[in-house]
Amino acid sequence: MNKASPIPRYPANRPLELNDKERLDPLFAELQPTVSELTFAGLFLFRHAHEYRLTLAGDALVVLGKGYDGDACFLPPLSGDVAAALDILFGSGLVLYGADESFVHTHLSA
């Protein structure tokens, strides 16, 4: 398999690639998400419908996309400093999509 392209720093981003599987699968295995969007197969299957793209918000790997309504959104950060990434992304006016109860409890509860 070819090597995945570098991931640019937010607000720059790049489309999700098949070669990203090797990078993302270990992150999903570690996170054990309960949301179906947070699997490589789910992301790759819907990459065109949701315009999934990758970026680094601070040092956190983040999937950007668009909801069915066309509004820009991001999925829960997959690695790195999640709190800093959330500050950056919420500060840019993006909406969080696909956060499970554990993520909300850990990162968004006051």
Tab-separated table of C-alpha atoms in Angstrom:
chain	number	residue	atom	x	y	z
A	1	MET	CA	0.000	0.000	0.000
A	2	ASN	CA	1.232	3.506	-0.766
A	3	LYS	CA	1.963	5.970	1.978
A	4	ALA	CA	-0.766	8.444	2.996
A	5	SER	CA	-0.307	12.107	2.169
A	6	PRO	CA	0.749	14.467	4.972
A	7	ILE	CA	-2.086	16.005	6.977
A	8	PRO	CA	-2.071	19.820	6.889
A	9	ARG	CA	-2.691	22.124	9.838
A	10	TYR	CA	-6.154	23.653	10.281
A	11	PRO	CA	-7.714	25.475	8.518
A	12	ALA	CA	-5.934	23.718	5.633
A	13	ASN	CA	-7.144	20.158	5.043
A	14	ARG	CA	-7.083	17.368	2.513
A	15	PRO	CA	-9.521	14.680	1.369
A	16	LEU	CA	-9.668	11.335	3.136
A	17	GLU	CA	-7.650	8.717	1.211
A	18	LEU	CA	-7.677	4.925	1.193
A	19	ASN	CA	-4.053	5.097	2.364
A	20	ASP	CA	-5.249	6.787	5.581
A	21	LYS	CA	-6.612	3.432	6.791
A	22	GLU	CA	-3.238	2.430	8.258
A	23	ARG	CA	-3.086	5.699	10.222
A	24	LEU	CA	-6.713	5.781	11.392
A	25	ASP	CA	-7.434	2.148	12.287
A	26	PRO	CA	-5.138	2.139	15.354
A	27	LEU	CA	-6.746	5.369	16.597
A	28	PHE	CA	-10.242	3.911	16.280
A	29	ALA	CA	-9.101	0.706	18.011
A	30	GLU	CA	-7.745	2.752	20.916
A	31	LEU	CA	-10.816	4.999	21.166
A	32	GLN	CA	-13.357	2.180	20.843
A	33	PRO	CA	-16.008	4.599	19.536
A	34	THR	CA	-19.682	3.689	19.716
A	35	VAL	CA	-20.608	5.909	16.772
A	36	SER	CA	-20.590	4.204	13.369
A	37	GLU	CA	-19.112	7.259	11.654
A	38	LEU	CA	-15.941	6.712	13.650
A	39	THR	CA	-14.713	3.731	11.674
A	40	PHE	CA	-12.513	3.888	8.638
A	41	ALA	CA	-15.047	1.926	6.582
A	42	GLY	CA	-17.844	4.327	7.544
A	43	LEU	CA	-15.762	7.390	6.754
A	44	PHE	CA	-14.463	6.024	3.476
A	45	LEU	CA	-17.875	4.825	2.298
A	46	PHE	CA	-19.424	8.269	2.870
A	47	ARG	CA	-16.345	10.357	2.011
A	48	HIS	CA	-18.002	11.959	-1.019
A	49	ALA	CA	-21.471	12.424	0.487
A	50	HIS	CA	-20.027	14.205	3.549
A	51	GLU	CA	-16.870	15.610	1.926
A	52	TYR	CA	-14.686	14.099	4.659
A	53	ARG	CA	-11.295	15.740	4.961
A	54	LEU	CA	-8.408	15.471	7.425
A	55	THR	CA	-6.669	18.257	9.305
A	56	LEU	CA	-4.553	18.823	12.390
A	57	ALA	CA	-6.132	21.202	14.892
A	58	GLY	CA	-3.169	21.870	17.147
A	59	ASP	CA	-1.695	18.389	17.439
A	60	ALA	CA	-5.073	16.608	17.204
A	61	LEU	CA	-6.085	14.653	14.128
A	62	VAL	CA	-9.585	15.739	13.112
A	63	VAL	CA	-12.059	14.686	10.443
A	64	LEU	CA	-13.917	17.626	8.896
A	65	GLY	CA	-17.061	17.179	6.845
A	66	LYS	CA	-20.515	18.380	5.987
A	67	GLY	CA	-23.811	17.165	7.393
A	68	TYR	CA	-26.741	16.114	5.246
A	69	ASP	CA	-27.912	19.730	5.478
A	70	GLY	CA	-24.605	20.903	3.957
A	71	ASP	CA	-23.410	22.631	7.133
A	72	ALA	CA	-19.718	22.329	7.984
A	73	CYS	CA	-18.951	20.073	10.940
A	74	PHE	CA	-16.198	18.070	12.564
A	75	LEU	CA	-16.095	14.658	14.183
A	76	PRO	CA	-14.589	14.183	17.655
A	77	PRO	CA	-10.797	14.656	17.528
A	78	LEU	CA	-9.045	11.310	17.206
A	79	SER	CA	-5.748	12.053	18.934
A	80	GLY	CA	-3.658	14.716	20.612
A	81	ASP	CA	-4.847	17.587	22.779
A	82	VAL	CA	-8.614	17.245	22.351
A	83	ALA	CA	-9.459	20.303	24.486
A	84	ALA	CA	-7.218	22.578	22.412
A	85	ALA	CA	-8.649	21.157	19.185
A	86	LEU	CA	-12.199	21.759	20.406
A	87	ASP	CA	-11.325	25.380	21.223
A	88	ILE	CA	-9.920	25.885	17.731
A	89	LEU	CA	-12.815	24.209	15.917
A	90	PHE	CA	-15.673	25.660	17.991
A	91	GLY	CA	-13.913	29.033	17.731
A	92	SER	CA	-14.102	28.719	13.948
A	93	GLY	CA	-17.851	28.244	14.128
A	94	LEU	CA	-17.875	24.549	13.280
A	95	VAL	CA	-20.425	22.164	14.753
A	96	LEU	CA	-19.456	18.894	16.455
A	97	TYR	CA	-21.101	15.807	14.997
A	98	GLY	CA	-20.927	12.165	16.054
A	99	ALA	CA	-19.851	12.556	19.668
A	100	ASP	CA	-20.901	9.634	21.835
A	101	GLU	CA	-21.921	9.918	25.486
A	102	SER	CA	-18.433	9.083	26.737
A	103	PHE	CA	-16.858	11.844	24.636
A	104	VAL	CA	-19.438	14.376	25.799
A	105	HIS	CA	-18.946	13.385	29.447
A	106	THR	CA	-15.150	13.522	29.192
A	107	HIS	CA	-14.684	16.634	27.063
A	108	LEU	CA	-17.831	18.752	27.128
A	109	SER	CA	-19.303	18.467	30.619
A	110	ALA	CA	-18.870	21.548	32.776
